[in-house]
Short mmCIF file of C-alpha atoms in Angstrom, two decimals:
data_model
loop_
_atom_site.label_atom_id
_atom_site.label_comp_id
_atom_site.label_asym_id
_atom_site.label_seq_id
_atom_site.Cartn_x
_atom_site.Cartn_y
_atom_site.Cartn_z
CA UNK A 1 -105.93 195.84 89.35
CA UNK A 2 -106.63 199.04 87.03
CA UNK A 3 -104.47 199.77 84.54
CA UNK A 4 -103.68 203.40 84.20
CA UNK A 5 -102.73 204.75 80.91
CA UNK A 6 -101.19 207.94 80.67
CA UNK A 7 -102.98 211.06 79.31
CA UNK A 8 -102.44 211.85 75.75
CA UNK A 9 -103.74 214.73 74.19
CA UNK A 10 -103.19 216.47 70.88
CA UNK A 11 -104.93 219.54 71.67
CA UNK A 12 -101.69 220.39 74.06
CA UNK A 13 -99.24 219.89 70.75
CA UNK A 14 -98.21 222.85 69.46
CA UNK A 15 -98.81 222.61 65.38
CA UNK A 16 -96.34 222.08 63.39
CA UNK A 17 -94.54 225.25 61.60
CA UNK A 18 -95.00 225.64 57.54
CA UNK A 19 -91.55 224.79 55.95
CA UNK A 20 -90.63 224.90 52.58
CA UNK A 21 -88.04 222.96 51.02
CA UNK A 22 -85.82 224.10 48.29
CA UNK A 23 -83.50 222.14 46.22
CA UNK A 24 -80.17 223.27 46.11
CA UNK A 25 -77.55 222.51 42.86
CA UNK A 26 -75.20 219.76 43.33
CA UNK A 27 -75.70 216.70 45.42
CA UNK A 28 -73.83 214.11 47.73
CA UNK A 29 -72.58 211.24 46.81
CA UNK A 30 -71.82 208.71 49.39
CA UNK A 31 -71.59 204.79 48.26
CA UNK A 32 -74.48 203.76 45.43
CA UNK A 33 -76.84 206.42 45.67
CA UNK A 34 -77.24 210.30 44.98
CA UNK A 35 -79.08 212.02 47.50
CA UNK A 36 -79.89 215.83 46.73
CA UNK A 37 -79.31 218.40 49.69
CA UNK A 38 -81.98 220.31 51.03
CA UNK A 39 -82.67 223.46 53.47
CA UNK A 40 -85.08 224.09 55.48
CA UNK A 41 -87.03 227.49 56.29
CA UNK A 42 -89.30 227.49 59.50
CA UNK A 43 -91.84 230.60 59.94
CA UNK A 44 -90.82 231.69 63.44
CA UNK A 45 -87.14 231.91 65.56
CA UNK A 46 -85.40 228.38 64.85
CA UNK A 47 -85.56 226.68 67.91
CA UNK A 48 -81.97 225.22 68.03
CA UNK A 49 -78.53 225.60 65.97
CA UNK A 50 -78.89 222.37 64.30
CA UNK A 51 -81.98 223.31 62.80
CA UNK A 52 -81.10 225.71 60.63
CA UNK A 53 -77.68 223.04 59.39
CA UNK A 54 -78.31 221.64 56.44
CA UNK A 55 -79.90 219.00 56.02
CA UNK A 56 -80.05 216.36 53.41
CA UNK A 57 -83.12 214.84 52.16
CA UNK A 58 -84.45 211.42 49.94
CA UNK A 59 -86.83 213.23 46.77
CA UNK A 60 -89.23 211.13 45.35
CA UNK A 61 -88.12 212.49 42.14
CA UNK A 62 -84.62 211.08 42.82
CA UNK A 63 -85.11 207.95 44.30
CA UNK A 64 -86.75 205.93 41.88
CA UNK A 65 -89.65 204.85 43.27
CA UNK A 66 -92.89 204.02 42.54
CA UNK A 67 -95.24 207.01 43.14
CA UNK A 68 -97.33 205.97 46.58
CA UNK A 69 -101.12 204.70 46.30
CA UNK A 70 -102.81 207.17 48.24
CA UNK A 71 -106.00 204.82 48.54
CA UNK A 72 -103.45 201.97 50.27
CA UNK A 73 -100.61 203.66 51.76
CA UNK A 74 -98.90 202.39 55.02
CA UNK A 75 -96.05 205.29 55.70
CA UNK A 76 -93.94 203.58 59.08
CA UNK A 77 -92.23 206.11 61.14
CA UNK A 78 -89.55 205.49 63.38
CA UNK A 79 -85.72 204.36 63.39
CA UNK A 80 -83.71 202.93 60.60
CA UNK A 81 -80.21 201.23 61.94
CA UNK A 82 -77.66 198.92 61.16
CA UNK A 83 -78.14 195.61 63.01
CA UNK A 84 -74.52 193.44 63.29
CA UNK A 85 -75.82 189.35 63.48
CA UNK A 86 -73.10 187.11 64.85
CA UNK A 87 -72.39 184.45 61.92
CA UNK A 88 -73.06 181.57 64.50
CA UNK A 89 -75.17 181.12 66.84
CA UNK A 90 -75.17 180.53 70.54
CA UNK A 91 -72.12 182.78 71.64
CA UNK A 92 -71.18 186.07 73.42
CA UNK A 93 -70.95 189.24 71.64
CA UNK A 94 -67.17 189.05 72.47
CA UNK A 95 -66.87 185.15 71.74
CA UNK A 96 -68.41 185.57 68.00
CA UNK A 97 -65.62 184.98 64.67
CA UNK A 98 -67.66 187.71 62.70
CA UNK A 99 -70.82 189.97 62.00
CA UNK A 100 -73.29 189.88 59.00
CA UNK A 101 -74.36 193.16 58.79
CA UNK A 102 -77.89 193.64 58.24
CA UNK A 103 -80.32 196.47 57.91
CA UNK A 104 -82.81 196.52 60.45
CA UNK A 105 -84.83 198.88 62.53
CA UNK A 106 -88.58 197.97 63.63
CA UNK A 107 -90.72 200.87 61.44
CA UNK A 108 -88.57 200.22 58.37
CA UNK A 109 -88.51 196.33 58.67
CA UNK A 110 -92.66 197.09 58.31
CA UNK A 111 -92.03 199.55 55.39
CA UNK A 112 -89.89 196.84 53.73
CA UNK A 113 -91.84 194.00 54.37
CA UNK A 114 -95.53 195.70 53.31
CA UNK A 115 -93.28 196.70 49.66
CA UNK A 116 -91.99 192.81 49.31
CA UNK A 117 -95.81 191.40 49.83
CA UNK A 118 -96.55 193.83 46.99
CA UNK A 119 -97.92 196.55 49.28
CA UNK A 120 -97.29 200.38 49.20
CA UNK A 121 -95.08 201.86 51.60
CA UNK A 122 -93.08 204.82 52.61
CA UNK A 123 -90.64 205.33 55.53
CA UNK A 124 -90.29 208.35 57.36
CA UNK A 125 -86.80 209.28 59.72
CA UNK A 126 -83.16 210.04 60.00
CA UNK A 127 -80.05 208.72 59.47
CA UNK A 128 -76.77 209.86 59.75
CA UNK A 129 -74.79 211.37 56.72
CA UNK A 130 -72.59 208.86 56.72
CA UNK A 131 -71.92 205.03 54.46
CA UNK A 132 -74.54 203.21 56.36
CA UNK A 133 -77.07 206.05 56.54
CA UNK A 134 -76.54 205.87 52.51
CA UNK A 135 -76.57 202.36 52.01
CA UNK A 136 -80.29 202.31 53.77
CA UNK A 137 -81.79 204.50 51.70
CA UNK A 138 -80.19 202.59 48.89
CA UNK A 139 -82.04 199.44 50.51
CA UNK A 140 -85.14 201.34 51.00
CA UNK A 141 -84.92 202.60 46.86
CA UNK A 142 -84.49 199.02 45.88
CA UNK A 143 -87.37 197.39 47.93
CA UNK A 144 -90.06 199.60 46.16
CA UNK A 145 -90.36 202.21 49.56
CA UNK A 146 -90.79 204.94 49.02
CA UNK A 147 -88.04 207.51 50.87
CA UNK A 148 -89.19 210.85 50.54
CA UNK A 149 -89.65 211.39 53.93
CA UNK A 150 -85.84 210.15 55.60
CA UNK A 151 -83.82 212.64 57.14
CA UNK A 152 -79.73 212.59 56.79
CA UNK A 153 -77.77 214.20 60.20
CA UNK A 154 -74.17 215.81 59.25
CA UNK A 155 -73.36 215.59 62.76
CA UNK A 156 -74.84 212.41 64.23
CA UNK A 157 -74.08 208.99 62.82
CA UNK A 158 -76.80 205.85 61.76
CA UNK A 159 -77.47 203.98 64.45
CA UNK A 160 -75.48 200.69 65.18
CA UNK A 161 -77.01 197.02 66.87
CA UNK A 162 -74.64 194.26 67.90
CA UNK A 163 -77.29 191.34 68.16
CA UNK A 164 -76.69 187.82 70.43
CA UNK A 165 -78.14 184.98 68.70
CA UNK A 166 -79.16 182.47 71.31
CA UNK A 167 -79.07 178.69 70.37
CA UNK A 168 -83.02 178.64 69.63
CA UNK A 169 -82.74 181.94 67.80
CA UNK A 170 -83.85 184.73 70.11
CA UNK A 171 -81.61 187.40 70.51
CA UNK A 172 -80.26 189.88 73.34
CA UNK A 173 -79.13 193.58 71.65
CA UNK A 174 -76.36 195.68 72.24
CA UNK A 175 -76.86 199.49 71.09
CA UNK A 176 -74.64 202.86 69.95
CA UNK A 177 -77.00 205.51 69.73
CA UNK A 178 -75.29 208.48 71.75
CA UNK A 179 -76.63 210.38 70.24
CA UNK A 180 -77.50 208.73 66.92
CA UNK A 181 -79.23 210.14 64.06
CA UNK A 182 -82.82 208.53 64.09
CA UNK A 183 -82.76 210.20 67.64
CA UNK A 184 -82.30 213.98 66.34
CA UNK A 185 -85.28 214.47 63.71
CA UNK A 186 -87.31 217.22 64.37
CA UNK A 187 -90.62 218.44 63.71
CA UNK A 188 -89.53 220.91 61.20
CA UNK A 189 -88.30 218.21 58.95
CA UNK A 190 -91.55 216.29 58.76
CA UNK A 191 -93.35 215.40 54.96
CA UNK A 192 -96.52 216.34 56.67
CA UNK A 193 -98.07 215.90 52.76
CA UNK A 194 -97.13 212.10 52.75
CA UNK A 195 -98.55 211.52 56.37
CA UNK A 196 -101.79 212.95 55.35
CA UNK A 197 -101.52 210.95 52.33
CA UNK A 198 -101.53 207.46 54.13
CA UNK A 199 -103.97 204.73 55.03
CA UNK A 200 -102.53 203.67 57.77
CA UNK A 201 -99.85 205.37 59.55
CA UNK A 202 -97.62 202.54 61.63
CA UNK A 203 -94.78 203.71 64.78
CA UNK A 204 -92.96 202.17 67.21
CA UNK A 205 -91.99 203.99 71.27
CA UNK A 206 -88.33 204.36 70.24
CA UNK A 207 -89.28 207.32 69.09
CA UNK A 208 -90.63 208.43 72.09
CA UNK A 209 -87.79 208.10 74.45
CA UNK A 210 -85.70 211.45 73.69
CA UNK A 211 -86.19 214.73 72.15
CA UNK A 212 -86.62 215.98 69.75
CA UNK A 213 -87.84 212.87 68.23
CA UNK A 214 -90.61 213.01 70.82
CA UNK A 215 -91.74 216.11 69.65
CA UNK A 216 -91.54 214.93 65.96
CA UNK A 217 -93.41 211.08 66.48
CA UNK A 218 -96.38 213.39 68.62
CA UNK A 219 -96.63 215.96 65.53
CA UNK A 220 -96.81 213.58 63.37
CA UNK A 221 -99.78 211.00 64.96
CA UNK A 222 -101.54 213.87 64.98
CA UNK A 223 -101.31 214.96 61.81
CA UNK A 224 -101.96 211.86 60.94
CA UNK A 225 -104.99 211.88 62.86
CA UNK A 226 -106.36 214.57 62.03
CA UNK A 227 -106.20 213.62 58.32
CA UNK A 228 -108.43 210.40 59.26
CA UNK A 229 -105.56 207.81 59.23
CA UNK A 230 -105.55 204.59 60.89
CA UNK A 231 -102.90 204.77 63.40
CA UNK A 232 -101.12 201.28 63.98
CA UNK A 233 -98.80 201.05 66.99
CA UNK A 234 -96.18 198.60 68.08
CA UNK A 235 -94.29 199.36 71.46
CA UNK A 236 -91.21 197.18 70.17
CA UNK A 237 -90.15 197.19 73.91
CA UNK A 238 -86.45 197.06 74.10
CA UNK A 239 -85.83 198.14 77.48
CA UNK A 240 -81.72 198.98 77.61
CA UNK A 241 -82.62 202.08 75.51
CA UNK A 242 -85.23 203.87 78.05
CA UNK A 243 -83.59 205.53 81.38
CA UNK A 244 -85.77 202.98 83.56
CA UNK A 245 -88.25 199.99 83.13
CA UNK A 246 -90.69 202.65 84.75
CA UNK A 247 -89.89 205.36 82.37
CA UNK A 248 -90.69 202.64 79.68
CA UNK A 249 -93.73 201.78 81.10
CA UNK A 250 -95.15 205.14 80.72
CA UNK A 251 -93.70 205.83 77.52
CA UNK A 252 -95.43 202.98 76.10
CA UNK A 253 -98.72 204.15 77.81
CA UNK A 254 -99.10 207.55 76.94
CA UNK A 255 -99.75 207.14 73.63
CA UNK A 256 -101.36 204.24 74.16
CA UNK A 257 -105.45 205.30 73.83
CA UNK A 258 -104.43 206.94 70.36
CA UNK A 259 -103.97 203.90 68.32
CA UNK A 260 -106.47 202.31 65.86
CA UNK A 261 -104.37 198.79 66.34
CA UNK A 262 -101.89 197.88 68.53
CA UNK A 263 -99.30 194.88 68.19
CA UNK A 264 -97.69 193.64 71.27
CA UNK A 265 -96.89 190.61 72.35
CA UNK A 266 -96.77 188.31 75.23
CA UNK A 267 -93.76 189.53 77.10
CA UNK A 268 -94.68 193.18 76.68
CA UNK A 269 -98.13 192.23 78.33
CA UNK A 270 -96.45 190.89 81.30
CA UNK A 271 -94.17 194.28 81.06
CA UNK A 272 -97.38 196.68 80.87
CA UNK A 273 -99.31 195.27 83.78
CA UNK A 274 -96.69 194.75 85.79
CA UNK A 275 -96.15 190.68 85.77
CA UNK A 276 -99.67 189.88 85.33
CA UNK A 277 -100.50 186.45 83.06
CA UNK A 278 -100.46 187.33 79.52
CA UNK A 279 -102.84 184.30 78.92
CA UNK A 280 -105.34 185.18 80.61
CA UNK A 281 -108.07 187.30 78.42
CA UNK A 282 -109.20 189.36 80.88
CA UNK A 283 -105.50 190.87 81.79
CA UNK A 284 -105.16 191.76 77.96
CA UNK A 285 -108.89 192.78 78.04
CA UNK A 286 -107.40 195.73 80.39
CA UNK A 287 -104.70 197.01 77.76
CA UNK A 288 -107.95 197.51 75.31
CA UNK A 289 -109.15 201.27 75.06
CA UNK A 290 -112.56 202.19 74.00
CA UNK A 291 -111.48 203.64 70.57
CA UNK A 292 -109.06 200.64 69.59
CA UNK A 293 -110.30 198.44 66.30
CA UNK A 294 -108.01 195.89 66.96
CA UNK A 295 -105.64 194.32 69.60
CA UNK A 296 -103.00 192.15 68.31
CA UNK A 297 -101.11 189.38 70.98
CA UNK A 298 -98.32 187.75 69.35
CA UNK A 299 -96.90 184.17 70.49
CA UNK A 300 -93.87 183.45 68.31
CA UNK A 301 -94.42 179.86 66.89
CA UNK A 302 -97.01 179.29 68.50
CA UNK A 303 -99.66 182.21 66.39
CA UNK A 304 -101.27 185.06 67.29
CA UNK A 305 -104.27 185.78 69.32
CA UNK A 306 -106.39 188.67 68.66
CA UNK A 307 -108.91 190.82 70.01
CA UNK A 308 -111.79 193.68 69.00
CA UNK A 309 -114.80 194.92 70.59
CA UNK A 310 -117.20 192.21 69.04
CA UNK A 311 -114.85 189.11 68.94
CA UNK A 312 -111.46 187.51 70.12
CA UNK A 313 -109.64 184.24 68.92
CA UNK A 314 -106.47 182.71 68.33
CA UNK A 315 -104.64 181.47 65.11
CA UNK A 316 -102.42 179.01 64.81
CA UNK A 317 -98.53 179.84 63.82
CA UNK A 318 -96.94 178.25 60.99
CA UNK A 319 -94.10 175.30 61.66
CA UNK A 320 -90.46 176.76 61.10
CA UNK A 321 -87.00 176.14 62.32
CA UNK A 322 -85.83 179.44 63.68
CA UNK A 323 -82.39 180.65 62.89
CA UNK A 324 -82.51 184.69 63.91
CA UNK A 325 -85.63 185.60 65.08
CA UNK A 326 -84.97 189.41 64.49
CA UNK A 327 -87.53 191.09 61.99
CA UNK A 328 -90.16 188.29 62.98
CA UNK A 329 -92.55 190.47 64.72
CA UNK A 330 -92.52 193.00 61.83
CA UNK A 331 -93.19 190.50 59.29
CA UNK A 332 -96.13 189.87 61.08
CA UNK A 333 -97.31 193.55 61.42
CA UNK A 334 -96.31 193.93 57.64
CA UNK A 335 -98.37 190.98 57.22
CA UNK A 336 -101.29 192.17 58.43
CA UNK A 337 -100.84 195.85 57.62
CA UNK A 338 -100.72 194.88 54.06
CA UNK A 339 -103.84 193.62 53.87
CA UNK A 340 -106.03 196.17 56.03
CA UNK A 341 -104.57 199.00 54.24
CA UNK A 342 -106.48 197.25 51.11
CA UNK A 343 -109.51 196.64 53.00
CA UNK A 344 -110.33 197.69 56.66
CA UNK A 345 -113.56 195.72 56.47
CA UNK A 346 -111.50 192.81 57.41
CA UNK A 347 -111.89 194.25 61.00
CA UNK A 348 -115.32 193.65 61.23
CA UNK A 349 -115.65 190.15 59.84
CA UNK A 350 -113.72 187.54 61.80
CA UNK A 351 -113.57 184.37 58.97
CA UNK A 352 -112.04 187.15 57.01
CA UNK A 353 -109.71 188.56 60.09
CA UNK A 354 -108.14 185.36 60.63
CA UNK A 355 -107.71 184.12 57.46
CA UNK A 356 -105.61 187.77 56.73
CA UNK A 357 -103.59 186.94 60.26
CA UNK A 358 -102.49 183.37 58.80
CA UNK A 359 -100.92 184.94 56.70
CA UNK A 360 -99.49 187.30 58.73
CA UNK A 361 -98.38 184.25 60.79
CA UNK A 362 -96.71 183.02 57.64
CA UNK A 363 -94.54 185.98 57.20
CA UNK A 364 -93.55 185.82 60.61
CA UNK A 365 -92.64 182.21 60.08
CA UNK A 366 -90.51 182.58 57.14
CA UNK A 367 -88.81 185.60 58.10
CA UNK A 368 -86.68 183.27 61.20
CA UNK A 369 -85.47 181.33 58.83
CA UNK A 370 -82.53 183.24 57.88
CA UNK A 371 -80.20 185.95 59.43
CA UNK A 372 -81.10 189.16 59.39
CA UNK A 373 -84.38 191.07 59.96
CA UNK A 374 -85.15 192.85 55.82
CA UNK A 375 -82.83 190.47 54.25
CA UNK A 376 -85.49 187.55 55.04
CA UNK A 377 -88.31 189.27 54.51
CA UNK A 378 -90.70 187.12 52.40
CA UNK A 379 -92.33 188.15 49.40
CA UNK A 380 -96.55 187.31 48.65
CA UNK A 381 -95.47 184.44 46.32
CA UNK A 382 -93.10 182.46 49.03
CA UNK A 383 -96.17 182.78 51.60
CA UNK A 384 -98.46 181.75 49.84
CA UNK A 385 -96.60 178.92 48.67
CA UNK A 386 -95.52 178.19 52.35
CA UNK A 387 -99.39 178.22 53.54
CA UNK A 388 -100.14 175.66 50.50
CA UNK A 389 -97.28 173.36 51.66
CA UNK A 390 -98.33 173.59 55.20
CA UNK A 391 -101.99 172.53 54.19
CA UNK A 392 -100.98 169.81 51.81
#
């Protein structure tokens, strides 16, 4: 069968409007940090009342991070939440004694995870104005990301996960996002200046399911591409959240043929092509556009496979009992990321390629063996030390 992707194209976005940001005296305190306040100016007739509501806003200045490597910068876009893991495994959401709360949220897992391996990283979306919304850009500040570009929503609160942990580890989700505030950014409060900035530019398709965040994830890929950035997509299918599994489907799609490297893995093959086998080379051969560097299939324990124009292969994963499973996935993209955004010739020389996803498997590896998607997170050294054990 022929896959058919959906059109994308940038010339129909609308650019951006200029904004300027001014700092305003005073600032809110809400748990451990200090955020400063911030309004927004958009040339033109605001397009909506909570537009022109204040809005508050993560300064570089104020957060206390390290200023961003231009030359290697990933900057992950997408939704930041609150994910509640059952403290045992193997039980109902109802049925579980307690919660660990953990943050969590696919782009910034990546941002996280890229700052831990020693990478540079930024994150880029909205929160609510709230303890939680606070306490993650408190987590971002103290993993080295850099948080300039988060959002905080007065009127909508940070998104909340309940997850199921199965008895082998992999989990079912329960969400409250109606709406929540990851869901409400809008184009006008894009850093446009740290997107253009970036190596490699990473998103999700959460993003893409409701406006205005539509709006805002399509300005910014193109800003992104027009600046020359690698764009790295990872459809992070979770299918409760979209109206319909066909609605999915061509969410996922129609940004599909924009994307440098794409992630996926082998569940969301079966998902895209409608139940074909996602072993089979020449069904995954279908989900690769002309302009794509490189395809990414990944197998939980069992590796990754991978795919570009010239060559394909797989890589073996790395042994490890898995507890939670969540974050796994974006270890591996982290993984990866980390090391194209220091050298994209790794795409065109496959000893090199698969030596940079072993380790990428490794992170994925490590990160299952504890609860919690940033809180296991694995820095360089326990990798590398992992990959020397498993070769010993």
């Amino acid at each position: 069968m022929a896959l058919h992707l959906g059109a994308f194209c940038f010339n129909s976005v609308a650019s951006s409007p200029r904004y300027s940001v001014n700092r305003i005296s005073g600032s809110a305190v809400l748990g451990r940090g200090t955020v400063r306040a911030s309004a927004f100016s958009a040339s033109g007739p605001v397009g909506s009342i909570r537009c022109s509501r204040l809005q508050g806003k993560a300064f570089p200045g104020d957060n206390g991070s390290p200023e961003t490597e231009e030359s290697s910068l990933v900057v992950c876009f997408g939704e930041m939440l609150i994910d509640f893991v059952p403290t045992i495994s193997g039980l109902a959401l109802a049925e579980a004694p307690a919660f660990k709360k953990a943050p969590g949220g696919a782009p910034a897992n990546v941002a996280v995870g890229i700052a831990r391996l020693g990478g540079s990283s930024a994150f880029i979306g909205k929160v609510g104005e709230d303890e939680f919304g606070y306490m993650l850009a408190d987590i971002l500040k103290e993993n080295n990301v850099n948080n300039e570009g988060m959002r905080f929503d007065p009127g909508a609160r940070t998104a909340l996960a309940f997850v199921t942990l199965r008895n082998d580890g992999e989990r079912e989700f329960m969400f409250y996002r109606n709406p929540s505030a990851d869901m409400l950014l809008q184009e006008a409060e894009l850093d446009f200046n740290l997107i253009r900035k970036a190596k490699i530019f990473h998103y999700g398709s959460i993003s893409l399911i409701t406006e205005p965040c539509k709006s805002a994830h399509i300005a910014a890929a193109k800003a992104a591409k027009e600046a020359g950035v690698i764009l790295s997509y990872d459809p992070n299918l979770r299918l409760p959240l979209w109206p319909s599994a066909e609605s999915a489907r061509e969410g996922i799609l129609s940004i599909w043929e924009i994307a440098d490297i794409i992630k996926i893995s082998e569940e969301e093959i079966s998902f895209l092509t409608n139940g074909e086998d996602p072993y089979d080379d020449a069904v995954v051969r279908k989900l690769y556009h002309p302009n794509l560097k490189l395809l990414l299939v990944t197998e939980g324990p069992d590796g990754c496979r991978y795919y570009t124009k010239e060559f394909s292969g797989r890589v073996k994963g790395l042994k490890a009992e898995a507890v939670d499973t969540t974050g796994a996935g974006d270890a591996f993209v982290a993984g990866i990321l980390s090391q194209l955004a220091t050298d994209l010739s790794l795409l065109q020389e496959e000893d090199r390629l698969r030596d940079a996803l072993k380790f990428a498997n490794a992170c994925g590896a490590l990160t299952v063996m504890e609860r919690g998607a940033i809180p296991a997170l694995p820095t360089r050294e326990a990798v590398q030390n992992a990959m020397l054990k498993s070769v010993a």
